[in-house]
Amino acid sequence: MPADGGGEVRVLVFQAASDEEQLAAVRAAYHEVSKRLAAVPGMLGNELLRSPLDPSALAVMSRWESLAAFRAWEAGADHREDTAPLRPYRDTRTAAPFAVYEVDAAY
C-alpha cells in the first residue's frame, strides 16, 4: 500500500456519552453531521460505533478513498463547521481525539 495516501483510509473520532440522554444527543449530532458530509468528495461512508465493554465509549469511523481526500476535506473551510455538532461529545479520556489509519490489507 503506498504511503502517499493512495489507499483507503479510516478515521476514528472518539466520542463519549455518560448517560442515555447524552447518548441520544450524540446520535442526533452524528446523523446531522452525516447528512452534511454525504456529498464530500472522497468520503465513502461512516458509522457510529459503541463499545460493548464500555457503553460510554463511542467512535465515529469514516471511510475515505485516500489520505489525500481526507486531508483535502480536513484542510477545507467547511470542516470545522460541518463537524461542530459532535465536538461537545469528544472523549477527553483518550490521549488524542482522533486516529487515522490507512488500510494495509483487506479481504
CSV table of N, CA and C in Angstrom, one decimal:
chain,number,residue,atom,x,y,z
A,1,MET,N,0.8,-1.2,0.0
A,1,MET,CA,0.0,0.0,0.0
A,1,MET,C,0.9,1.2,0.0
A,2,PRO,N,0.7,2.2,-0.9
A,2,PRO,CA,1.5,3.4,-0.9
A,2,PRO,C,1.4,4.2,0.3
A,3,ALA,N,2.4,4.8,0.8
A,3,ALA,CA,2.3,5.7,2.0
A,3,ALA,C,2.0,7.1,1.6
A,4,ASP,N,1.7,7.4,0.3
A,4,ASP,CA,1.4,8.7,-0.1
A,4,ASP,C,-0.1,9.0,-0.1
A,5,GLY,N,-0.9,8.2,0.5
A,5,GLY,CA,-2.3,8.4,0.5
A,5,GLY,C,-3.1,7.8,-0.6
A,6,GLY,N,-2.5,6.8,-1.3
A,6,GLY,CA,-3.1,6.1,-2.4
A,6,GLY,C,-4.1,5.1,-2.1
A,7,GLY,N,-4.2,4.6,-0.8
A,7,GLY,CA,-5.1,3.6,-0.5
A,7,GLY,C,-6.2,4.1,0.4
A,8,GLU,N,-7.2,3.3,0.7
A,8,GLU,CA,-8.3,3.7,1.5
A,8,GLU,C,-7.8,4.0,2.9
A,9,VAL,N,-8.6,4.9,3.6
A,9,VAL,CA,-8.2,5.4,4.9
A,9,VAL,C,-9.5,5.3,5.8
A,10,ARG,N,-9.2,5.0,7.1
A,10,ARG,CA,-10.3,5.0,8.1
A,10,ARG,C,-9.9,6.1,9.1
A,11,VAL,N,-10.8,6.9,9.5
A,11,VAL,CA,-10.6,7.9,10.5
A,11,VAL,C,-11.6,7.6,11.7
A,12,LEU,N,-11.0,7.5,12.9
A,12,LEU,CA,-11.9,7.3,14.1
A,12,LEU,C,-11.8,8.6,14.9
A,13,VAL,N,-13.0,9.1,15.3
A,13,VAL,CA,-13.1,10.2,16.2
A,13,VAL,C,-13.8,9.7,17.4
A,14,PHE,N,-13.1,9.9,18.5
A,14,PHE,CA,-13.6,9.3,19.8
A,14,PHE,C,-14.6,10.2,20.5
A,15,GLN,N,-15.7,9.6,20.8
A,15,GLN,CA,-16.8,10.4,21.5
A,15,GLN,C,-17.2,9.7,22.8
A,16,ALA,N,-17.9,10.4,23.6
A,16,ALA,CA,-18.3,9.8,24.9
A,16,ALA,C,-19.7,10.3,25.3
A,17,ALA,N,-20.4,9.4,25.9
A,17,ALA,CA,-21.8,9.7,26.4
A,17,ALA,C,-21.9,9.1,27.8
A,18,SER,N,-22.1,9.9,28.8
A,18,SER,CA,-22.2,9.4,30.2
A,18,SER,C,-23.5,8.9,30.6
A,19,ASP,N,-24.6,9.1,29.9
A,19,ASP,CA,-25.9,8.6,30.2
A,19,ASP,C,-26.7,8.5,28.9
A,20,GLU,N,-27.9,8.0,29.1
A,20,GLU,CA,-28.8,7.8,27.9
A,20,GLU,C,-29.2,9.1,27.2
A,21,GLU,N,-29.3,10.1,28.0
A,21,GLU,CA,-29.7,11.4,27.4
A,21,GLU,C,-28.5,11.9,26.5
A,22,GLN,N,-27.3,11.8,27.0
A,22,GLN,CA,-26.1,12.2,26.2
A,22,GLN,C,-26.0,11.3,25.0
A,23,LEU,N,-26.3,10.0,25.2
A,23,LEU,CA,-26.2,9.1,24.0
A,23,LEU,C,-27.2,9.5,22.9
A,24,ALA,N,-28.4,9.9,23.3
A,24,ALA,CA,-29.3,10.3,22.3
A,24,ALA,C,-28.8,11.6,21.6
A,25,ALA,N,-28.2,12.5,22.4
A,25,ALA,CA,-27.6,13.7,21.8
A,25,ALA,C,-26.5,13.4,20.8
A,26,VAL,N,-25.6,12.4,21.2
A,26,VAL,CA,-24.5,12.0,20.3
A,26,VAL,C,-25.1,11.4,19.0
A,27,ARG,N,-26.1,10.6,19.1
A,27,ARG,CA,-26.7,10.0,18.0
A,27,ARG,C,-27.4,11.1,17.1
A,28,ALA,N,-28.1,12.0,17.6
A,28,ALA,CA,-28.7,13.1,16.9
A,28,ALA,C,-27.6,13.9,16.2
A,29,ALA,N,-26.5,14.2,16.9
A,29,ALA,CA,-25.4,15.0,16.3
A,29,ALA,C,-24.7,14.2,15.1
A,30,TYR,N,-24.6,12.9,15.4
A,30,TYR,CA,-24.0,12.0,14.3
A,30,TYR,C,-24.8,12.1,13.1
A,31,HIS,N,-26.1,12.0,13.2
A,31,HIS,CA,-27.0,12.0,12.0
A,31,HIS,C,-26.9,13.3,11.3
A,32,GLU,N,-26.9,14.4,12.1
A,32,GLU,CA,-26.8,15.8,11.5
A,32,GLU,C,-25.5,15.9,10.7
A,33,VAL,N,-24.4,15.5,11.3
A,33,VAL,CA,-23.0,15.6,10.7
A,33,VAL,C,-23.0,14.7,9.4
A,34,SER,N,-23.5,13.5,9.5
A,34,SER,CA,-23.5,12.6,8.4
A,34,SER,C,-24.2,13.2,7.2
A,35,LYS,N,-25.4,13.8,7.4
A,35,LYS,CA,-26.1,14.4,6.3
A,35,LYS,C,-25.3,15.5,5.7
A,36,ARG,N,-24.5,16.3,6.5
A,36,ARG,CA,-23.7,17.4,6.0
A,36,ARG,C,-22.6,16.8,5.1
A,37,LEU,N,-22.0,15.7,5.5
A,37,LEU,CA,-20.9,15.1,4.9
A,37,LEU,C,-21.2,14.2,3.7
A,38,ALA,N,-22.4,13.9,3.5
A,38,ALA,CA,-22.8,12.9,2.5
A,38,ALA,C,-22.2,13.2,1.1
A,39,ALA,N,-22.0,14.5,0.7
A,39,ALA,CA,-21.6,14.8,-0.6
A,39,ALA,C,-20.1,15.2,-0.6
A,40,VAL,N,-19.4,15.0,0.4
A,40,VAL,CA,-17.9,15.3,0.5
A,40,VAL,C,-17.2,14.4,-0.5
A,41,PRO,N,-16.4,15.0,-1.4
A,41,PRO,CA,-15.6,14.2,-2.3
A,41,PRO,C,-14.6,13.3,-1.6
A,42,GLY,N,-14.6,12.0,-2.0
A,42,GLY,CA,-13.7,11.1,-1.4
A,42,GLY,C,-14.1,10.4,-0.2
A,43,MET,N,-15.2,10.8,0.5
A,43,MET,CA,-15.8,10.1,1.6
A,43,MET,C,-16.6,9.0,1.1
A,44,LEU,N,-16.4,7.8,1.6
A,44,LEU,CA,-17.1,6.6,1.2
A,44,LEU,C,-18.2,6.2,2.2
A,45,GLY,N,-18.2,6.8,3.4
A,45,GLY,CA,-19.3,6.5,4.3
A,45,GLY,C,-18.8,6.6,5.7
A,46,ASN,N,-19.6,6.4,6.7
A,46,ASN,CA,-19.2,6.5,8.1
A,46,ASN,C,-20.2,5.6,9.0
A,47,GLU,N,-19.7,5.3,10.2
A,47,GLU,CA,-20.5,4.6,11.1
A,47,GLU,C,-20.3,5.1,12.5
A,48,LEU,N,-21.4,5.0,13.3
A,48,LEU,CA,-21.3,5.4,14.8
A,48,LEU,C,-21.1,4.0,15.5
A,49,LEU,N,-20.0,3.9,16.2
A,49,LEU,CA,-19.7,2.7,16.9
A,49,LEU,C,-19.8,2.9,18.4
A,50,ARG,N,-20.2,1.8,19.1
A,50,ARG,CA,-20.3,1.9,20.6
A,50,ARG,C,-19.7,0.7,21.2
A,51,SER,N,-18.8,0.8,22.2
A,51,SER,CA,-18.1,-0.3,22.8
A,51,SER,C,-19.1,-1.1,23.7
A,52,PRO,N,-19.1,-2.4,23.5
A,52,PRO,CA,-19.9,-3.3,24.4
A,52,PRO,C,-19.3,-3.4,25.7
A,53,LEU,N,-18.0,-3.1,25.8
A,53,LEU,CA,-17.3,-3.3,27.1
A,53,LEU,C,-17.4,-2.0,27.9
A,54,ASP,N,-17.5,-0.8,27.3
A,54,ASP,CA,-17.7,0.4,28.0
A,54,ASP,C,-18.8,1.2,27.2
A,55,PRO,N,-20.0,1.1,27.5
A,55,PRO,CA,-21.1,1.7,26.8
A,55,PRO,C,-21.0,3.3,26.7
A,56,SER,N,-20.2,3.9,27.5
A,56,SER,CA,-20.0,5.3,27.4
A,56,SER,C,-19.0,5.7,26.3
A,57,ALA,N,-18.3,4.7,25.8
A,57,ALA,CA,-17.2,5.0,24.7
A,57,ALA,C,-17.8,4.7,23.4
A,58,LEU,N,-17.7,5.8,22.5
A,58,LEU,CA,-18.2,5.7,21.2
A,58,LEU,C,-17.1,6.2,20.2
A,59,ALA,N,-17.3,5.9,19.0
A,59,ALA,CA,-16.4,6.4,17.9
A,59,ALA,C,-17.2,6.6,16.6
A,60,VAL,N,-16.8,7.6,15.9
A,60,VAL,CA,-17.3,7.8,14.6
A,60,VAL,C,-16.2,7.3,13.7
A,61,MET,N,-16.4,6.3,12.9
A,61,MET,CA,-15.4,5.8,11.9
A,61,MET,C,-15.9,6.2,10.5
A,62,SER,N,-15.1,7.0,9.9
A,62,SER,CA,-15.4,7.4,8.5
A,62,SER,C,-14.4,6.7,7.6
A,63,ARG,N,-14.9,6.4,6.4
A,63,ARG,CA,-14.1,5.7,5.3
A,63,ARG,C,-13.8,6.7,4.2
A,64,TRP,N,-12.6,6.7,3.8
A,64,TRP,CA,-12.1,7.7,2.8
A,64,TRP,C,-11.4,6.9,1.7
A,65,GLU,N,-11.6,7.4,0.4
A,65,GLU,CA,-10.9,6.7,-0.7
A,65,GLU,C,-9.4,6.9,-0.6
A,66,SER,N,-8.9,7.9,0.0
A,66,SER,CA,-7.4,8.1,0.2
A,66,SER,C,-7.1,9.1,1.3
A,67,LEU,N,-5.9,9.1,1.7
A,67,LEU,CA,-5.4,10.0,2.7
A,67,LEU,C,-5.5,11.4,2.1
A,68,ALA,N,-5.2,11.6,0.8
A,68,ALA,CA,-5.2,12.9,0.2
A,68,ALA,C,-6.7,13.4,0.2
A,69,ALA,N,-7.7,12.6,0.0
A,69,ALA,CA,-9.1,13.1,0.0
A,69,ALA,C,-9.4,13.5,1.4
A,70,PHE,N,-9.0,12.7,2.5
A,70,PHE,CA,-9.3,13.1,3.8
A,70,PHE,C,-8.6,14.5,4.2
A,71,ARG,N,-7.4,14.6,3.8
A,71,ARG,CA,-6.6,15.8,4.1
A,71,ARG,C,-7.2,17.0,3.4
A,72,ALA,N,-7.6,16.8,2.2
A,72,ALA,CA,-8.2,18.0,1.5
A,72,ALA,C,-9.5,18.4,2.2
A,73,TRP,N,-10.3,17.5,2.6
A,73,TRP,CA,-11.5,17.9,3.3
A,73,TRP,C,-11.2,18.5,4.7
A,74,GLU,N,-10.2,17.9,5.4
A,74,GLU,CA,-9.8,18.4,6.7
A,74,GLU,C,-9.3,19.9,6.6
A,75,ALA,N,-8.6,20.2,5.5
A,75,ALA,CA,-8.0,21.5,5.4
A,75,ALA,C,-9.0,22.5,4.8
A,76,GLY,N,-10.2,22.1,4.4
A,76,GLY,CA,-11.2,22.9,3.8
A,76,GLY,C,-11.9,23.8,4.8
A,77,ALA,N,-12.5,24.8,4.3
A,77,ALA,CA,-13.2,25.8,5.1
A,77,ALA,C,-14.4,25.2,5.9
A,78,ASP,N,-15.1,24.2,5.3
A,78,ASP,CA,-16.3,23.7,5.9
A,78,ASP,C,-16.0,22.6,7.0
A,79,HIS,N,-14.8,22.1,7.1
A,79,HIS,CA,-14.5,21.0,8.1
A,79,HIS,C,-15.0,21.3,9.5
A,80,ARG,N,-14.6,22.3,10.1
A,80,ARG,CA,-14.9,22.6,11.5
A,80,ARG,C,-16.4,22.9,11.7
A,81,GLU,N,-17.0,23.6,10.7
A,81,GLU,CA,-18.5,23.9,10.9
A,81,GLU,C,-19.3,22.6,10.7
A,82,ASP,N,-18.9,21.8,9.7
A,82,ASP,CA,-19.7,20.5,9.4
A,82,ASP,C,-19.6,19.6,10.6
A,83,THR,N,-18.5,19.5,11.4
A,83,THR,CA,-18.4,18.6,12.4
A,83,THR,C,-18.7,19.2,13.8
A,84,ALA,N,-19.1,20.4,13.9
A,84,ALA,CA,-19.3,21.1,15.1
A,84,ALA,C,-20.4,20.4,16.0
A,85,PRO,N,-21.5,19.9,15.5
A,85,PRO,CA,-22.4,19.3,16.4
A,85,PRO,C,-21.9,18.1,17.3
A,86,LEU,N,-20.9,17.4,16.8
A,86,LEU,CA,-20.3,16.3,17.6
A,86,LEU,C,-19.2,16.8,18.5
A,87,ARG,N,-18.6,17.9,18.3
A,87,ARG,CA,-17.5,18.4,19.1
A,87,ARG,C,-17.7,18.4,20.6
A,88,PRO,N,-18.9,18.8,21.1
A,88,PRO,CA,-19.1,18.7,22.6
A,88,PRO,C,-19.0,17.3,23.2
A,89,TYR,N,-19.1,16.3,22.4
A,89,TYR,CA,-19.1,14.9,22.9
A,89,TYR,C,-17.8,14.2,22.7
A,90,ARG,N,-16.7,14.9,22.4
A,90,ARG,CA,-15.4,14.3,22.2
A,90,ARG,C,-15.0,13.6,23.5
A,91,ASP,N,-14.4,12.4,23.4
A,91,ASP,CA,-14.0,11.7,24.5
A,91,ASP,C,-12.6,12.2,25.0
A,92,THR,N,-12.7,12.9,26.2
A,92,THR,CA,-11.4,13.5,26.7
A,92,THR,C,-10.6,12.5,27.5
A,93,ARG,N,-11.1,11.3,27.6
A,93,ARG,CA,-10.3,10.2,28.3
A,93,ARG,C,-9.2,9.7,27.4
A,94,THR,N,-9.3,9.9,26.1
A,94,THR,CA,-8.3,9.4,25.2
A,94,THR,C,-7.1,10.3,25.0
A,95,ALA,N,-6.0,9.8,24.7
A,95,ALA,CA,-4.8,10.6,24.6
A,95,ALA,C,-4.9,11.6,23.4
A,96,ALA,N,-5.6,11.2,22.3
A,96,ALA,CA,-5.8,12.0,21.2
A,96,ALA,C,-7.3,11.9,20.8
A,97,PRO,N,-7.9,13.0,20.3
A,97,PRO,CA,-9.3,13.0,20.0
A,97,PRO,C,-9.7,12.1,18.7
A,98,PHE,N,-8.7,11.8,17.9
A,98,PHE,CA,-9.0,11.0,16.7
A,98,PHE,C,-7.7,10.2,16.3
A,99,ALA,N,-8.0,9.3,15.4
A,99,ALA,CA,-6.9,8.5,14.8
A,99,ALA,C,-7.1,8.3,13.4
A,100,VAL,N,-6.0,8.2,12.6
A,100,VAL,CA,-6.1,8.0,11.1
A,100,VAL,C,-5.3,6.7,10.8
A,101,TYR,N,-6.0,5.8,10.0
A,101,TYR,CA,-5.3,4.6,9.6
A,101,TYR,C,-5.5,4.4,8.1
A,102,GLU,N,-4.4,4.0,7.5
A,102,GLU,CA,-4.5,3.5,6.1
A,102,GLU,C,-4.8,2.0,6.1
A,103,VAL,N,-5.6,1.6,5.2
A,103,VAL,CA,-5.9,0.2,5.0
A,103,VAL,C,-4.6,-0.5,4.5
A,104,ASP,N,-4.1,-1.4,5.2
A,104,ASP,CA,-2.9,-2.1,4.9
A,104,ASP,C,-3.2,-3.4,4.2
A,105,ALA,N,-4.3,-4.1,4.5
A,105,ALA,CA,-4.7,-5.3,3.9
A,105,ALA,C,-6.2,-5.5,4.2
A,106,ALA,N,-6.8,-6.2,3.3
A,106,ALA,CA,-8.3,-6.4,3.5
A,106,ALA,C,-8.7,-7.6,2.7
A,107,TYR,N,-9.7,-8.3,3.1
A,107,TYR,CA,-10.3,-9.4,2.4
A,107,TYR,C,-11.8,-9.1,2.0
